[in-house]
Amino acid sequence: MEIEKVYDAKKVEEKWVKFWIDEKIFSSHVDETKKPFTIVIPPPNVTGSLHMGHALNNTLQDIIIRFKKMQGYNTLWIPGTDHGGIATQNVVEKLLKKEGKTKHDLGREKFLETMWNWRASTGDTILDQLKKLGCGLDWDRTRFTMDEACSKSVKKAFKKLYDKGLIYRGKRLVNYCTRCNTALSDIEVEYTGEKSNLWYIKYPIKGSEQYLTVATTRPETMLGDTAVAVNPNDDRYKNLIGKIVILPLTNREIKIVSDYIVDTTFGTGAVKVTPAHDNTDYEIARRNDLEIIEVIDANGKMINVDDKYNGLPVLKAREQIVNDLTEQGYILKIEDYSHSVGKCYRCSTTIEPIMSEQWFLKVEDMSKKASDVAKEGIVKFYPPSWQKPYTLWLDNLRDWCISRQIWWGHRIPVYYCVDKNNNRTNCPEIVEETEPKQCPHCCNTKIVQDTDVLDTWFSSALWPFSVFHWGENENNKELKYYYPTSVLATGHEILYLWVARMVQMGLEFLYHVPFSDVFIHGIVRDKSGKKMSKSLGNVVDPLEVMDKYGTDALRFALAHVAAPGRDMQISDESFLSARNFANKIWNASRFILMNKGDLEISNEPIVKELSDKWIIDEYNFTLHEVTISLDSYEVDVACRVLYDFIWTKFCDWYIELSKIRMVSIDIEEKKQVLSVLLYVLKGTIQMLSPVMPFITDELWSILNNTNKSIVLSSFPKYDTEFVFEKEANEMIVIQEIITKIRNIRSEMNISPAVFIDAKFNVLDNSKESILKDNQDYVKGIAKIKELLIGKDIKREKNSAMTVATGFEIFIPLDGLIDIEKERNRINKEILLVQEDKTRCESKLSKDSFVVRAPKEEVEKIRIRLKESDIKISKLKESLQFIG
């Protein structure tokens, strides 16, 4: 068995990525003899390149898939990309802008041709990067949300929902991005804090000298006011409800209405109502049967107003209107004000709520069903704390605006019968999965399609079953076998945008949830806990990390801190530590293989001595913990358990102990030790392989002289025959003794190469035989020349002392250290501790400190004082036995 001296990550990674793909290791086919375990990838946008969020999300999914495959499931992980709607169209429009062109210069057909060409040339970049990450996806099943299979599913879903009366077209208030020129759903609006003003405007009360003061952050929309609203419980305004005020600058009469939604603490407690440009105002208008007047259009300019303001951009209009209100004496005061402002999630333009003709999906019934399955535990969240925000959002969800005024996307499958001038006839709209050749109502052959496209998340919501060709055949064999999928791993930021929508659609069309488990992970932050962003300059590029430290190091570093639902901090130190871990595993494997040579070693461990039983027991316990953790998506726990077992227990303890035994000339003794080493090593790299697939596949192939991937082996199972609780407890005694002696050597600066004597005064008779039977371990690891065990052994002059469970341990120091130098060192340390003690006593003697300082700080000083006394006592005790 040959193994390179140094682990070459790049060489190994290139080899195994090619092998997994060429050999179709992760290819899946319907097999009724096996239970399926399915994951559909959260499809990254075609505009994307691998960032740390992608690396985390896909590493976690890959860990789950590899683990389940090794457990015997017929696993399938489907890859794919999302067309990205607005985001992708923006990218291509920017490219056109560099050429001095716009999409309108090209026209819809040519622009879409350009889009498809761009997608063909760059759209699979991120998939190639996922291959490099080691993702065990079935690449032959790669899907795209606008490919034929997905398109057919989208059209079928739209028609079914339309025929059921759930999709309708209407003019309603929507969030509108004036830069992208499209409507957005509520969850596509991101809110950011902004500093602005609060303008207090006087609205004269008709027929009196009085006025009602209204506070607003948007004076420009007042031209569309159709009422002023007050809370019916607000005693200040009860007598004004029903009266009329004159709208400044227009002289239009509007009513004072009451509504419980009005916040009495905001401004004056009286608010202007502009139903066409504010969601809350729109609801007030519906309840009070108010007129709706539009004063801002889709371009963010003023309409239906006095010529003075007509056509002005919103902010210019605001400036002009405030000036006019001031000149005419309507401004009472202006205050600084900070508030949240809605922004487009793609381009960060301020959102304008406007009235617009759009397509909507009724979601009340769908939302209730999607909420109920979570409340009933049919869909489980990991961690469970995410269930409540999920159900709360669904319970308060409004109808979904599903139309977008862009060109790139699934064009809405609605057709209109038009006359020779392209004007709509009186025939009803036509909804079909394929373009009709003629109007079914009048046989006219002049048909045009609706110009809007569907919200990107509409097609994404169908992803768990559209990838299985549901649009072509609702009862196909693959769909029946692989759906519902098993788990969805995703970040919490798309819990509402995507996860909830998938549950709604899965229940609507297949009458079953799309997945039983939702594994929510956090966001990767920098080492200071800040979100990574280009503006902060703290972005960590996973591709650079893979190149510098190795892909396994990236994967382990991310998985090690990926506690479900919690954000995580990552830094270069994380990756360096993970690379060191990979090197530790490689070096340990190399040591074992070099000692094995050509020897024939038993496949089963030959367990004889205490250390054998201890490491087998620890291995068995680790296996139990890792299996439970991976089954419950606690990948971070599995990683920490494995790290501790491999680095500390296996490498630092058992391998070191085995070195003592393998120097024996008895070949059978050596083979026995190697049987345990190889058994534990093989099982351990199997446990580690879902997280670090490259190094483990390489080692597996060397250890077993095979060209088969480790992922095709069976994940080891907990074995009740390998429980050695008694021996494990005895080994703890030996480890503590060795650790205590090592500590003395370190404190006294005794060279690790120098052999020392040790005397053990027995305090617990039950521990005496443990030490006697295993003293070779202590001698070998702690470098002990003479070891004396007895009762009533007294501490001698010039000796160091420590206490371990069941023993006092004395280490003679004559000839090992400079006694006088050690006395001086101890005396200096006593002085330093005494000075610190005096400072603590001084602080605690002052009432000003004890009374005024934080309780935590006072307690900290008291603890330090107590520790000082203990240190001084110990140091003085040591002085008595030196010199």
CSV table of N, CA, C and O in Angstrom, one decimal, residues 122 222 353 378 427 442 537 592 641:
chain,number,residue,atom,x,y,z
A,122,THR,N,-23.1,31.5,-20.3
A,122,THR,CA,-22.6,31.7,-18.9
A,122,THR,C,-23.5,31.1,-17.9
A,122,THR,O,-23.1,31.1,-16.7
A,222,MET,N,-50.3,64.0,-1.0
A,222,MET,CA,-51.5,64.6,-0.5
A,222,MET,C,-52.5,65.0,-1.6
A,222,MET,O,-53.7,65.2,-1.4
A,353,PRO,N,-46.0,52.4,-4.1
A,353,PRO,CA,-47.3,51.7,-4.2
A,353,PRO,C,-48.2,52.4,-5.2
A,353,PRO,O,-48.4,53.6,-5.1
A,378,ILE,N,-46.6,17.7,10.0
A,378,ILE,CA,-46.4,16.9,8.8
A,378,ILE,C,-45.2,17.5,8.1
A,378,ILE,O,-44.4,16.7,7.4
A,427,CYS,N,-64.9,39.1,-26.9
A,427,CYS,CA,-64.7,37.7,-26.5
A,427,CYS,C,-63.9,37.6,-25.2
A,427,CYS,O,-63.0,38.4,-24.9
A,442,CYS,N,-65.4,32.9,-31.2
A,442,CYS,CA,-65.9,33.5,-32.5
A,442,CYS,C,-65.1,33.0,-33.7
A,442,CYS,O,-65.4,33.4,-34.9
A,537,GLY,N,-15.9,45.2,2.2
A,537,GLY,CA,-14.7,44.5,1.8
A,537,GLY,C,-14.3,43.3,2.6
A,537,GLY,O,-13.2,42.9,2.8
A,592,ILE,N,-0.1,4.4,10.0
A,592,ILE,CA,-0.7,3.0,10.1
A,592,ILE,C,-0.3,2.2,8.9
A,592,ILE,O,0.1,1.0,9.0
A,641,VAL,N,-17.8,16.2,17.2
A,641,VAL,CA,-17.6,14.9,17.8
A,641,VAL,C,-16.5,14.2,17.0
A,641,VAL,O,-15.6,13.6,17.6
